[in-house]
JSON list of N, CA and C in Angstrom, two decimals:
[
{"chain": "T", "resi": 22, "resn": "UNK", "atom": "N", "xyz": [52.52, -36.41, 11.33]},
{"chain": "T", "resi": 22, "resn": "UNK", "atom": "CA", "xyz": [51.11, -36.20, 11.16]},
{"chain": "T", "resi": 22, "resn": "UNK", "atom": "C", "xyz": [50.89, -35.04, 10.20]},
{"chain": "T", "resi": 23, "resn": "UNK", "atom": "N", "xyz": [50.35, -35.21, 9.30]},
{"chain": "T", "resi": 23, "resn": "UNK", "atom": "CA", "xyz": [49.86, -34.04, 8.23]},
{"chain": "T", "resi": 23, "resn": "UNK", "atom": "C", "xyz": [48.43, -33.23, 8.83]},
{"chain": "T", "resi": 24, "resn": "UNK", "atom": "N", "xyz": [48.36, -32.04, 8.63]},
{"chain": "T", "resi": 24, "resn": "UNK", "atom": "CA", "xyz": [47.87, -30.77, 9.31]},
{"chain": "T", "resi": 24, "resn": "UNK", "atom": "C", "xyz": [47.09, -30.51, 8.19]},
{"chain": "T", "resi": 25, "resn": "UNK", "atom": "N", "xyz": [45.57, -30.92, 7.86]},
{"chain": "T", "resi": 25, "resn": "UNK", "atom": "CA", "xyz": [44.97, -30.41, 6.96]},
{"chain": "T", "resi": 25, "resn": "UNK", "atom": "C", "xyz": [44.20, -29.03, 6.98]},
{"chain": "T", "resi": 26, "resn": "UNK", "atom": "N", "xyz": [43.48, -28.24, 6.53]},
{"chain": "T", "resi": 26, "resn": "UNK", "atom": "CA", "xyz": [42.79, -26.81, 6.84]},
{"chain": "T", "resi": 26, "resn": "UNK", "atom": "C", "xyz": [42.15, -27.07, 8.24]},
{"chain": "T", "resi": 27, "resn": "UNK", "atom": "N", "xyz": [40.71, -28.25, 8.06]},
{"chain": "T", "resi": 27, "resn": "UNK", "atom": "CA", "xyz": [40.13, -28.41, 9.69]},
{"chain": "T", "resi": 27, "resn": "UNK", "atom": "C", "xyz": [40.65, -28.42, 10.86]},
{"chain": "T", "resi": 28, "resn": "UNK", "atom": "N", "xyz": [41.87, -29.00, 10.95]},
{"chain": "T", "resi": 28, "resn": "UNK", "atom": "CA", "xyz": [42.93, -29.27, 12.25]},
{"chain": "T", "resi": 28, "resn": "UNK", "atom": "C", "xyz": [44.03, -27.50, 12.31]},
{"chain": "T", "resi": 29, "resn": "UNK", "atom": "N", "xyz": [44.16, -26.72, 11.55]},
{"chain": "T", "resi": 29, "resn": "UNK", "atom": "CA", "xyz": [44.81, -25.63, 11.43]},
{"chain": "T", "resi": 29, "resn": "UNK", "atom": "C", "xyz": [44.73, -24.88, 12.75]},
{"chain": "T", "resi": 30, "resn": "UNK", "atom": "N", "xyz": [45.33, -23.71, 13.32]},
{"chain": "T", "resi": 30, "resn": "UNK", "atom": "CA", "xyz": [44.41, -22.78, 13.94]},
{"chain": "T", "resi": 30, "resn": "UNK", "atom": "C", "xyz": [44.03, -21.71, 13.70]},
{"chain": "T", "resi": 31, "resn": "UNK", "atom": "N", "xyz": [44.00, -21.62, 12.57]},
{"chain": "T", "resi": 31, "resn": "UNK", "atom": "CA", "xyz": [43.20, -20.66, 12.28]},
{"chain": "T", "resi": 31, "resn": "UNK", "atom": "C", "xyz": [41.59, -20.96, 11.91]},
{"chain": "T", "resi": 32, "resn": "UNK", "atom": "N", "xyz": [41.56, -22.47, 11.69]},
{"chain": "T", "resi": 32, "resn": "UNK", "atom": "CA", "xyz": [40.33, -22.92, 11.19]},
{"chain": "T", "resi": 32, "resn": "UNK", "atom": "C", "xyz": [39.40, -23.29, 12.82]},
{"chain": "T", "resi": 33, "resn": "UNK", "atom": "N", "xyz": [40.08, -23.11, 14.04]},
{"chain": "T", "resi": 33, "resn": "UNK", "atom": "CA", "xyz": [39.78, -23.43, 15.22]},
{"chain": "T", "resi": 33, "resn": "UNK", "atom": "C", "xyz": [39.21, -22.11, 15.74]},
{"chain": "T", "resi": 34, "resn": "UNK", "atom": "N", "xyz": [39.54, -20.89, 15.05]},
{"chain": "T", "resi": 34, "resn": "UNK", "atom": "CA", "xyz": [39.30, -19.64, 15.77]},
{"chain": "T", "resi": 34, "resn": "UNK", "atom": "C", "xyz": [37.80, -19.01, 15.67]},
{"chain": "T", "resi": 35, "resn": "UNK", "atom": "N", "xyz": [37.19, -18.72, 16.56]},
{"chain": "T", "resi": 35, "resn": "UNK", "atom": "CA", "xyz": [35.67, -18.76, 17.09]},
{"chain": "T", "resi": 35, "resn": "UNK", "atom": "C", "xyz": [35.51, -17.37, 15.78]},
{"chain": "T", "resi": 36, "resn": "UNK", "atom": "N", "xyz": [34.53, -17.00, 15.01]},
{"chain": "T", "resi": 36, "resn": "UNK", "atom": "CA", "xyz": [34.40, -15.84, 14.07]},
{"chain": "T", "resi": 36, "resn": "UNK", "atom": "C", "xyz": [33.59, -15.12, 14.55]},
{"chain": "T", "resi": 37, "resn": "UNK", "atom": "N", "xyz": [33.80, -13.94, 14.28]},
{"chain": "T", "resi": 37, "resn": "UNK", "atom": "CA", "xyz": [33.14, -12.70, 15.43]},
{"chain": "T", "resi": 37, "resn": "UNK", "atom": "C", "xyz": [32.03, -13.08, 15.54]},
{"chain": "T", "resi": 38, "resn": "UNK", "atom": "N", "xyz": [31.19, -12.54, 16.33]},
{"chain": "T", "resi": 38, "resn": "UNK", "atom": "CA", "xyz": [29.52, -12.66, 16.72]},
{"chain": "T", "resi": 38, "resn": "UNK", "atom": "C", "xyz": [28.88, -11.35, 15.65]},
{"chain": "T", "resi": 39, "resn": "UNK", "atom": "N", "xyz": [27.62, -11.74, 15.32]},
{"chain": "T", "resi": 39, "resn": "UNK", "atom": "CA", "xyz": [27.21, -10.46, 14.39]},
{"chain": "T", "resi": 39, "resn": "UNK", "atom": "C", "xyz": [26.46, -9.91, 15.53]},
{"chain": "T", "resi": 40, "resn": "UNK", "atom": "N", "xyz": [26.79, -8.40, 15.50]},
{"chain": "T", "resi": 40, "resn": "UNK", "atom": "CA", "xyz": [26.07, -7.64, 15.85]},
{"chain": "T", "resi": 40, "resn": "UNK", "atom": "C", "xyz": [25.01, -6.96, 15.24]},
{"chain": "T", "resi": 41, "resn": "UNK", "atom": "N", "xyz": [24.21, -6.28, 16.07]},
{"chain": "T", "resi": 41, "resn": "UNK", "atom": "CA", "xyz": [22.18, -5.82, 15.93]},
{"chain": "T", "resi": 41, "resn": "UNK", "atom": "C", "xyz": [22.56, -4.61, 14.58]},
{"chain": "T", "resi": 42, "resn": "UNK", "atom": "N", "xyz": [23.98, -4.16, 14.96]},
{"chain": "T", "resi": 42, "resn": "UNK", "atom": "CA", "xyz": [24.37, -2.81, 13.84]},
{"chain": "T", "resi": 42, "resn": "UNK", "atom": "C", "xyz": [24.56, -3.58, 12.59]},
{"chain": "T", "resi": 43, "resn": "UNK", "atom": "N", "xyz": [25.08, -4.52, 12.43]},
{"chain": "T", "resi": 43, "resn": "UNK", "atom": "CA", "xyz": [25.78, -5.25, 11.36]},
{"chain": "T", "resi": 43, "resn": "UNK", "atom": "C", "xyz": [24.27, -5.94, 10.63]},
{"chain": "T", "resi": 44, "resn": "UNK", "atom": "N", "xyz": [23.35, -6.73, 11.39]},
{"chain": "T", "resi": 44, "resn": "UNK", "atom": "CA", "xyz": [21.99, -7.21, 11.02]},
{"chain": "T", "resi": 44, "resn": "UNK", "atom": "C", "xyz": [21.40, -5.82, 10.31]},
{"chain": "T", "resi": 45, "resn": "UNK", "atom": "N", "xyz": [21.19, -4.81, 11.13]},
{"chain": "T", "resi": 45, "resn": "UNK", "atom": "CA", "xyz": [20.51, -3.90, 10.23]},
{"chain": "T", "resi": 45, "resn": "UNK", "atom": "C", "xyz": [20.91, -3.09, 9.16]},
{"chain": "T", "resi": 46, "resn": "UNK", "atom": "N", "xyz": [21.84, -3.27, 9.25]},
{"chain": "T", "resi": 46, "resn": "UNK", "atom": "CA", "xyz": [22.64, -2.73, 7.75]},
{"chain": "T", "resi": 46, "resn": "UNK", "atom": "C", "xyz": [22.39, -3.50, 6.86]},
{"chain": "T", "resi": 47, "resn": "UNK", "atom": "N", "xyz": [23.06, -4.76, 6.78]},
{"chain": "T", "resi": 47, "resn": "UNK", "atom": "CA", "xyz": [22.21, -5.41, 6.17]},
{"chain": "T", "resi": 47, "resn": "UNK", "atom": "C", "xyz": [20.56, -5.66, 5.35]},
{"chain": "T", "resi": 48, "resn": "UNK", "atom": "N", "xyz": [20.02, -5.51, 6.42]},
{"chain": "T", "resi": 48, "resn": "UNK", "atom": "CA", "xyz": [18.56, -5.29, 5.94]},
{"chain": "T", "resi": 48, "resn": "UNK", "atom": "C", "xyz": [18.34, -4.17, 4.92]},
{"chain": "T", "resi": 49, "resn": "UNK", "atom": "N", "xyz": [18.42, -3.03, 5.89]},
{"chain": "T", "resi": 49, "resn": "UNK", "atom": "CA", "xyz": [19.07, -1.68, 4.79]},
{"chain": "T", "resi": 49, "resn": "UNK", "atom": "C", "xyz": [19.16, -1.67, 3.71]},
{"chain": "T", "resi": 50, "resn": "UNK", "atom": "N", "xyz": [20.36, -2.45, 3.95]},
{"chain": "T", "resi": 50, "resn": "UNK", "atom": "CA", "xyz": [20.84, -2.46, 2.47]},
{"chain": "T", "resi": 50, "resn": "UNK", "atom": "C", "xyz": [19.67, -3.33, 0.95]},
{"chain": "T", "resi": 51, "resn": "UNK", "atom": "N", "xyz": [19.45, -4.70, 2.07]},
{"chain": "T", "resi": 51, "resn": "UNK", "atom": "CA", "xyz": [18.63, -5.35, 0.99]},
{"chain": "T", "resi": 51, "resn": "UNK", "atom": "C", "xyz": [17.12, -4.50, 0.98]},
{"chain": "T", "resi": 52, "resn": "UNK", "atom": "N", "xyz": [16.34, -3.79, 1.70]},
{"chain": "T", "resi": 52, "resn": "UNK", "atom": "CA", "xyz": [15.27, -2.68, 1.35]},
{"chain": "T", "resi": 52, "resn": "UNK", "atom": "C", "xyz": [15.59, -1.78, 0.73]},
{"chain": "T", "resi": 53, "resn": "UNK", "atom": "N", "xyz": [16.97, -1.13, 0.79]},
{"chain": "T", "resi": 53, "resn": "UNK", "atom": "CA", "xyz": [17.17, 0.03, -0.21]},
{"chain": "T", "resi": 53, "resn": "UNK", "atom": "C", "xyz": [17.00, -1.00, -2.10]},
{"chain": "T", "resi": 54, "resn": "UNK", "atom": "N", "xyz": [17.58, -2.07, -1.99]},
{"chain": "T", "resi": 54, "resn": "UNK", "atom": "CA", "xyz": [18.18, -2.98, -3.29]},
{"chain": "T", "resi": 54, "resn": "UNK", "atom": "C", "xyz": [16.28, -3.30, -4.14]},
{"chain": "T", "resi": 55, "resn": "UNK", "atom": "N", "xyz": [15.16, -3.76, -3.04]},
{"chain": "T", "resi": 55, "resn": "UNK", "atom": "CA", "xyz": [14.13, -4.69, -3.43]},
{"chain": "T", "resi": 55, "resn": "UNK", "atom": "C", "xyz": [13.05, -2.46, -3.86]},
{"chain": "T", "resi": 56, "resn": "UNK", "atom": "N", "xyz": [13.79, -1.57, -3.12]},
{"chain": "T", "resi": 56, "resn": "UNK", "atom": "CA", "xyz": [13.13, -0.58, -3.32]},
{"chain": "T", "resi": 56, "resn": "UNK", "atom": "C", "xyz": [13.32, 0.14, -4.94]},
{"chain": "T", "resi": 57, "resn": "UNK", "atom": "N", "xyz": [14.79, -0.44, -5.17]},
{"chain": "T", "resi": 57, "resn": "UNK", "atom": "CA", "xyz": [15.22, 0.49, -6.24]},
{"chain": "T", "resi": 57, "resn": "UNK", "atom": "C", "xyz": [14.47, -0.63, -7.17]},
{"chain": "T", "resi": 58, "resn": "UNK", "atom": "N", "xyz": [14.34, -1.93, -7.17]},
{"chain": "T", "resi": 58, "resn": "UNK", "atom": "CA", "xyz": [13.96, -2.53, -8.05]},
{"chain": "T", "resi": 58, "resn": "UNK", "atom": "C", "xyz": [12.25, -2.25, -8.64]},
{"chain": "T", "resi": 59, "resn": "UNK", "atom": "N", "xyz": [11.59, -1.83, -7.62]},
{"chain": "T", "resi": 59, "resn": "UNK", "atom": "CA", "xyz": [10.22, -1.27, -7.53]},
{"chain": "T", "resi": 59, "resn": "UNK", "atom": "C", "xyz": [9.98, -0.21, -8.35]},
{"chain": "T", "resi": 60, "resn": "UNK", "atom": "N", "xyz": [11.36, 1.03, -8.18]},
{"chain": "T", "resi": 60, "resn": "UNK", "atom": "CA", "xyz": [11.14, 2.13, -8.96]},
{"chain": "T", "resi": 60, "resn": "UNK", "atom": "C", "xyz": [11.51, 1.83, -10.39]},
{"chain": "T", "resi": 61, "resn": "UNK", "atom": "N", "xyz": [12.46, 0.59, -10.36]},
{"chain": "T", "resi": 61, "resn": "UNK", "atom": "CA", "xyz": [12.37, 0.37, -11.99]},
{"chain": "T", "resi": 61, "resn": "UNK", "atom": "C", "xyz": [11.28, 0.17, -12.48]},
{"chain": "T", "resi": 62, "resn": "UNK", "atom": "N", "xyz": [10.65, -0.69, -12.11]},
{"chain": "T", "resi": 62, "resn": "UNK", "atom": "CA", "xyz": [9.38, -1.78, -12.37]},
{"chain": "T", "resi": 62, "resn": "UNK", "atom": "C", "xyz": [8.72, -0.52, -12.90]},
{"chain": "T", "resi": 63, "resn": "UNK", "atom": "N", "xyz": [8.04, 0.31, -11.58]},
{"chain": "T", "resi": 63, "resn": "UNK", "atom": "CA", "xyz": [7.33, 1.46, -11.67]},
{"chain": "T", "resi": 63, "resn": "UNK", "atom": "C", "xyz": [8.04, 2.41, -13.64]},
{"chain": "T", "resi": 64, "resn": "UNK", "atom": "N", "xyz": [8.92, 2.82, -13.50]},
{"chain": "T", "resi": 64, "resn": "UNK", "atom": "CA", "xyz": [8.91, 3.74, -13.96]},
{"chain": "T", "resi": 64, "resn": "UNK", "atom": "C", "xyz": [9.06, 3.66, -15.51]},
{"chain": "T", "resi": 65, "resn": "UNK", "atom": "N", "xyz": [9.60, 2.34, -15.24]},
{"chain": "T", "resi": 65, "resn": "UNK", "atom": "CA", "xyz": [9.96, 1.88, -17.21]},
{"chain": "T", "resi": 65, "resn": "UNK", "atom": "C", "xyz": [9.15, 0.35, -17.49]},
{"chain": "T", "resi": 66, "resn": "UNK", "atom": "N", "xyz": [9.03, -0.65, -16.70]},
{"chain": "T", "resi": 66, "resn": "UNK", "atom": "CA", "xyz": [8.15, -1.47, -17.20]},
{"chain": "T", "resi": 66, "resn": "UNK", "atom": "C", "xyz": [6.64, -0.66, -17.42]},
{"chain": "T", "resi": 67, "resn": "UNK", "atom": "N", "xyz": [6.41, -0.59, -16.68]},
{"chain": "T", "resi": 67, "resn": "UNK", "atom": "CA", "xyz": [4.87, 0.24, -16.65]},
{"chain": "T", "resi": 67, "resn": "UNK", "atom": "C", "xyz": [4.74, 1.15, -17.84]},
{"chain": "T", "resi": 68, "resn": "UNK", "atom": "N", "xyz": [5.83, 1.71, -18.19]},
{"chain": "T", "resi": 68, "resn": "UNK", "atom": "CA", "xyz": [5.81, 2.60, -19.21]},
{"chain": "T", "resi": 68, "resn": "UNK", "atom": "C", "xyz": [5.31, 1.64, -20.30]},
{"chain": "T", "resi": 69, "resn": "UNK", "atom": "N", "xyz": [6.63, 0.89, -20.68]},
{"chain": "T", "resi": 69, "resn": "UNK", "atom": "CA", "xyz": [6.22, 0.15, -21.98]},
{"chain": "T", "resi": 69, "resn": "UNK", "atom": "C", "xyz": [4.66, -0.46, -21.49]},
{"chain": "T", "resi": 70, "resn": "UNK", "atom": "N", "xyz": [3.94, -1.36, -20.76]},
{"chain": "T", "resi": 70, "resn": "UNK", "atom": "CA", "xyz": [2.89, -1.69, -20.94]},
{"chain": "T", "resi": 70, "resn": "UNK", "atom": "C", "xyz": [2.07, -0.81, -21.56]},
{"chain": "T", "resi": 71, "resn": "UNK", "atom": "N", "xyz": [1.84, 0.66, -20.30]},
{"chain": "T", "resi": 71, "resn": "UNK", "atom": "CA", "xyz": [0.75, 1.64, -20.94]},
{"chain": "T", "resi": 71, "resn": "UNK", "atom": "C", "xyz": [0.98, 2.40, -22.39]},
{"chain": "T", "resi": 72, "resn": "UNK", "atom": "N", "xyz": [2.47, 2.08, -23.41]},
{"chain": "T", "resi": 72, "resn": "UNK", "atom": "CA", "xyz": [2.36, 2.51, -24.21]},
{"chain": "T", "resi": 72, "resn": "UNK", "atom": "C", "xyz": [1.48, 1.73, -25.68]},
{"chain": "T", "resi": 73, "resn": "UNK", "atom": "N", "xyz": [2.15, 0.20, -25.05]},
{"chain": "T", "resi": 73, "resn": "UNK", "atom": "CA", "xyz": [1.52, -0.98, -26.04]},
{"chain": "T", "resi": 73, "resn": "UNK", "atom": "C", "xyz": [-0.60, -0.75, -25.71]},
{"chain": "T", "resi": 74, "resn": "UNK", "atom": "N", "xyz": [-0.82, -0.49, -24.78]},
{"chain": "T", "resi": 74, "resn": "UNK", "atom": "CA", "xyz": [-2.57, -0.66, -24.63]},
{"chain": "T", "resi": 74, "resn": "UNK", "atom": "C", "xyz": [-2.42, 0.95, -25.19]},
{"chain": "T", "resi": 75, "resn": "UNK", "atom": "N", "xyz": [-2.08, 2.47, -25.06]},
{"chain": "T", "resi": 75, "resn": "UNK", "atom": "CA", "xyz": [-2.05, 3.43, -25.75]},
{"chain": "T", "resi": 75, "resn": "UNK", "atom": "C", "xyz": [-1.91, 3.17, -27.68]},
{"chain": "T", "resi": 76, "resn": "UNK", "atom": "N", "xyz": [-1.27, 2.31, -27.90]},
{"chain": "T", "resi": 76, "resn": "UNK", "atom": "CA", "xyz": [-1.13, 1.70, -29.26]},
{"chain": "T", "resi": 76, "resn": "UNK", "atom": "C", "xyz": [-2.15, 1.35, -29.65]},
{"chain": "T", "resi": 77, "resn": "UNK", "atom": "N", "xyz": [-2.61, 0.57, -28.91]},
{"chain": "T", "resi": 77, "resn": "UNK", "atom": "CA", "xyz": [-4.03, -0.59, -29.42]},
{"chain": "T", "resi": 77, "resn": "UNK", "atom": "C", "xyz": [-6.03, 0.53, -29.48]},
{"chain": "T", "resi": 78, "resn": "UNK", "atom": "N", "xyz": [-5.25, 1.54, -28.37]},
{"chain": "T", "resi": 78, "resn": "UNK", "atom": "CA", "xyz": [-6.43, 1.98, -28.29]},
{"chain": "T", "resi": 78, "resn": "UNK", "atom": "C", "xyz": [-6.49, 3.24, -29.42]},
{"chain": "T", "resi": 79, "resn": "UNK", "atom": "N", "xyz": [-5.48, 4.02, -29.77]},
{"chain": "T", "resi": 79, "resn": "UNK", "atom": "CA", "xyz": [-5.21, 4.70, -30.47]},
{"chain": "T", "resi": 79, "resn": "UNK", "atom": "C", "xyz": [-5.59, 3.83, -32.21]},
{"chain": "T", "resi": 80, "resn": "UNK", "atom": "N", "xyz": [-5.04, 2.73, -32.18]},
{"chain": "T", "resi": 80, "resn": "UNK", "atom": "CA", "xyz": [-5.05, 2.19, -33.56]},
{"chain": "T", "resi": 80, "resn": "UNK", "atom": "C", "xyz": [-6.84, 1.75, -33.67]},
{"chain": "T", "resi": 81, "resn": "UNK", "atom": "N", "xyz": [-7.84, 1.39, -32.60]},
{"chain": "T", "resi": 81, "resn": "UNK", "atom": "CA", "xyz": [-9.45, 1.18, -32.63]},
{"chain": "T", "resi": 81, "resn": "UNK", "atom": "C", "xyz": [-10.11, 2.41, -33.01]},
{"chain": "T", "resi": 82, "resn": "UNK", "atom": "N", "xyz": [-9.42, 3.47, -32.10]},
{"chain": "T", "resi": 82, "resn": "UNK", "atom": "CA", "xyz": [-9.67, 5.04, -32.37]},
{"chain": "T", "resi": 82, "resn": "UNK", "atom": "C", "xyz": [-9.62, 4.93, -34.04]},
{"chain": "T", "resi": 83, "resn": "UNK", "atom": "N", "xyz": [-8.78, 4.96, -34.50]},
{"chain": "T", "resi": 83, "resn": "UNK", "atom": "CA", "xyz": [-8.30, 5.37, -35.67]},
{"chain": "T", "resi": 83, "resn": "UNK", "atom": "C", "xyz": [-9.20, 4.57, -37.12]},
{"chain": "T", "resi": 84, "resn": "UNK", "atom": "N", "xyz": [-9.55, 3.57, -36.59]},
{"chain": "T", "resi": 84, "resn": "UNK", "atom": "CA", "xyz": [-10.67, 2.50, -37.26]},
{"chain": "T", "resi": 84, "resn": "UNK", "atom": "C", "xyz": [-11.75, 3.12, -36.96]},
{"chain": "T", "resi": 85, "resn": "UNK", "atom": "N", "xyz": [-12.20, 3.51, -36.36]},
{"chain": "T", "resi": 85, "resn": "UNK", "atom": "CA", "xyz": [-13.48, 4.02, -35.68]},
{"chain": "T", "resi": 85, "resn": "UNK", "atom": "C", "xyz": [-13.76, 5.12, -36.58]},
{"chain": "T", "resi": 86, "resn": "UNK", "atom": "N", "xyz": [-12.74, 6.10, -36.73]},
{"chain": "T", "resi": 86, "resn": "UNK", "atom": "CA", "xyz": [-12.91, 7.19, -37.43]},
{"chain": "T", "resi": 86, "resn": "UNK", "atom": "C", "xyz": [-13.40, 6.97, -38.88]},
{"chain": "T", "resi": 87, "resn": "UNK", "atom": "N", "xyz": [-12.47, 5.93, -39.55]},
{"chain": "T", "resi": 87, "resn": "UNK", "atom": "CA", "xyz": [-12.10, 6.05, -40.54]},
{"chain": "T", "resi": 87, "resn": "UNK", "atom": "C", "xyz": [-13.46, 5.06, -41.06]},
{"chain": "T", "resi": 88, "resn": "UNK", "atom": "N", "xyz": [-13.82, 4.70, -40.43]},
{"chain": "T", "resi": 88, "resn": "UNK", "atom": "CA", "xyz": [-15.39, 3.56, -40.77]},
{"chain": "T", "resi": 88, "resn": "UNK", "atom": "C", "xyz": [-16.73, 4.61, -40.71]},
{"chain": "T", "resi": 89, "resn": "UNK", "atom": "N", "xyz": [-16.44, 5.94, -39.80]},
{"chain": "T", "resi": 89, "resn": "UNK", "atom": "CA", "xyz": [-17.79, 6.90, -39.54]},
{"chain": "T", "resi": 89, "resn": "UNK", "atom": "C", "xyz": [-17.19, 7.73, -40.26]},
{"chain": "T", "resi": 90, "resn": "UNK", "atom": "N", "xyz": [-17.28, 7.62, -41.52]},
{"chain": "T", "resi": 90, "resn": "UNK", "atom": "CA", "xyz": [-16.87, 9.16, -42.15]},
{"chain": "T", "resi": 90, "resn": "UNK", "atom": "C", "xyz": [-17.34, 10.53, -41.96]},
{"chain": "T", "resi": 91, "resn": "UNK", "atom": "N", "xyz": [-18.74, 10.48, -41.33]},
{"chain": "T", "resi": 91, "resn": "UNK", "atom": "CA", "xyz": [-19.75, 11.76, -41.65]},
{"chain": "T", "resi": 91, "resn": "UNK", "atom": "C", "xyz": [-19.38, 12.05, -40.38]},
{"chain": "T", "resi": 92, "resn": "UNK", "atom": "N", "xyz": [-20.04, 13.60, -40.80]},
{"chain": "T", "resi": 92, "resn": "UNK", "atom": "CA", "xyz": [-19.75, 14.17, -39.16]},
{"chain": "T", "resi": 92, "resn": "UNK", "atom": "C", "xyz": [-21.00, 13.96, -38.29]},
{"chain": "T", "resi": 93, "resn": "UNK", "atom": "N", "xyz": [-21.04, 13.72, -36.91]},
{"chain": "T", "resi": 93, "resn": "UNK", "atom": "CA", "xyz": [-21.96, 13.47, -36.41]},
{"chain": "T", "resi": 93, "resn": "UNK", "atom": "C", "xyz": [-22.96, 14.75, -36.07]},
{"chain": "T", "resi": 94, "resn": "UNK", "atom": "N", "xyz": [-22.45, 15.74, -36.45]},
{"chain": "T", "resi": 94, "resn": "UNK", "atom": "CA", "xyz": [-23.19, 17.28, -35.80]},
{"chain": "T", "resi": 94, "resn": "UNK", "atom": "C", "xyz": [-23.74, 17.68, -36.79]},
{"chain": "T", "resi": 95, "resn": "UNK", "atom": "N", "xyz": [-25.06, 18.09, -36.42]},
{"chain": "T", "resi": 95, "resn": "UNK", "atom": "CA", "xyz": [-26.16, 18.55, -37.13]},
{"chain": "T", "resi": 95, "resn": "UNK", "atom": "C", "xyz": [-25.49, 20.03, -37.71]},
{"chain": "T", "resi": 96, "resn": "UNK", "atom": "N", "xyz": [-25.57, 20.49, -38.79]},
{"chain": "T", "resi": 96, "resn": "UNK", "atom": "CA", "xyz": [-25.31, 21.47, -39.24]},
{"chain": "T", "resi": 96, "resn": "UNK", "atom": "C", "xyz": [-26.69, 22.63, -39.14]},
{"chain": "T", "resi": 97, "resn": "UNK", "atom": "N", "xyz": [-26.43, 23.47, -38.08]},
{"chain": "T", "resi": 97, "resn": "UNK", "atom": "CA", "xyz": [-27.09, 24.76, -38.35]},
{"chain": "T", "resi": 97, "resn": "UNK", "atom": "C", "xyz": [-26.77, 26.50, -38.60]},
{"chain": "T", "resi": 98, "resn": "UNK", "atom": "N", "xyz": [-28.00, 26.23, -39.28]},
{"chain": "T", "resi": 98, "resn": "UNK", "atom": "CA", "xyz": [-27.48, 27.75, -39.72]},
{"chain": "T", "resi": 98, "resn": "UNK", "atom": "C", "xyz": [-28.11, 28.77, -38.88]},
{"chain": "T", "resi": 99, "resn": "UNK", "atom": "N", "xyz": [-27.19, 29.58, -37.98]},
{"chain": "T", "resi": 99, "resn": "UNK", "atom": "CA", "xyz": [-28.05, 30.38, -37.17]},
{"chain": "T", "resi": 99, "resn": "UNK", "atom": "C", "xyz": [-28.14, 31.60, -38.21]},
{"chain": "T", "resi": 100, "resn": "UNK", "atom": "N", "xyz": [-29.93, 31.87, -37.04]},
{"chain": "T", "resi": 100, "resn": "UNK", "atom": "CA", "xyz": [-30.78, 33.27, -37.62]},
{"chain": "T", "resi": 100, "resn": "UNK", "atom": "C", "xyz": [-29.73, 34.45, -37.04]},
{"chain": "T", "resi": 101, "resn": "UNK", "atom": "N", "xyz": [-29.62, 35.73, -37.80]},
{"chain": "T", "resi": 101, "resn": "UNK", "atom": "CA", "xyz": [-28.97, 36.63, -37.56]},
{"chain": "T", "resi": 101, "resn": "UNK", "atom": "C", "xyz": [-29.04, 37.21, -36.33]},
{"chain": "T", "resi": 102, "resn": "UNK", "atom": "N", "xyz": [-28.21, 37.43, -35.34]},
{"chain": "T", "resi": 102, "resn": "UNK", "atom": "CA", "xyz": [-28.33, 38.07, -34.57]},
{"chain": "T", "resi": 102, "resn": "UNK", "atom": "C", "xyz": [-28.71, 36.93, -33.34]},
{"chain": "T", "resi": 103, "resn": "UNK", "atom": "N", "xyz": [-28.32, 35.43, -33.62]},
{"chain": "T", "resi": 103, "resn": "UNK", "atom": "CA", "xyz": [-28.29, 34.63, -32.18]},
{"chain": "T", "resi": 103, "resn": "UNK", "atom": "C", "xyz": [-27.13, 34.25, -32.15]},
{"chain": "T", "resi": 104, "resn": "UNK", "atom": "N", "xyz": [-27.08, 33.66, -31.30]},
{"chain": "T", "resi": 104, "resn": "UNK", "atom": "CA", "xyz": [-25.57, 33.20, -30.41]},
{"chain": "T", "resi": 104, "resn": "UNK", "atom": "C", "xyz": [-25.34, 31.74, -31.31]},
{"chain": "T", "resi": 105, "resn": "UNK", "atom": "N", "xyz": [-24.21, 31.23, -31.45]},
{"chain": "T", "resi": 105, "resn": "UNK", "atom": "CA", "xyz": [-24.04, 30.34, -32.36]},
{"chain": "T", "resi": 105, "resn": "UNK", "atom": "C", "xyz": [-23.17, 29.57, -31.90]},
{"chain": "T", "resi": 106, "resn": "UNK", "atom": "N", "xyz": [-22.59, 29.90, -31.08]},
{"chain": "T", "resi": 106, "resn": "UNK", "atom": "CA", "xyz": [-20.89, 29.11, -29.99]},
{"chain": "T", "resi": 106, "resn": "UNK", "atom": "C", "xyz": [-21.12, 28.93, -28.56]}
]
């Protein structure tokens, strides 16, 4: 009779039971893993977004200026002896 892996005994031998320590490590581990992925997200995706809308708003800024040439402030000349600042 040929003895394939299923019929073996080692393939017969019951595999430990998981224990409540072994489950929460686990978990652990995958909350520490879904946490670090968060602080990526947070710290460098987010970056590049707010730099591309910093781009866009900076480059309207910069149109804005360059379309209002004049200055918007009334030029006065203060009388001697008033406050001017």
């Amino acid at each position: 009779m040929i003895r394939g892996r299923h019929n073996s005994p080692e393939a017969t031998r019951e595999r430990p039971r998981l224990s409540v320590r072994q489950v929460r490590g686990e978990l652990l581990v995958i909350v520490g893993a879904l946490c670090l992925l968060f602080a990526f997200y947070e710290s460098f995706w987010t970056n590049l977004e707010s730099g591309r809308l910093q781009d866009d708003k900076g480059t309207h800024l910069d149109d804005a200026w360059v379309a209002a040439r004049d200055n918007p402030r009334r030029v006065i000349q203060p009388e001697a002896g008033d406050a001017f600042a």
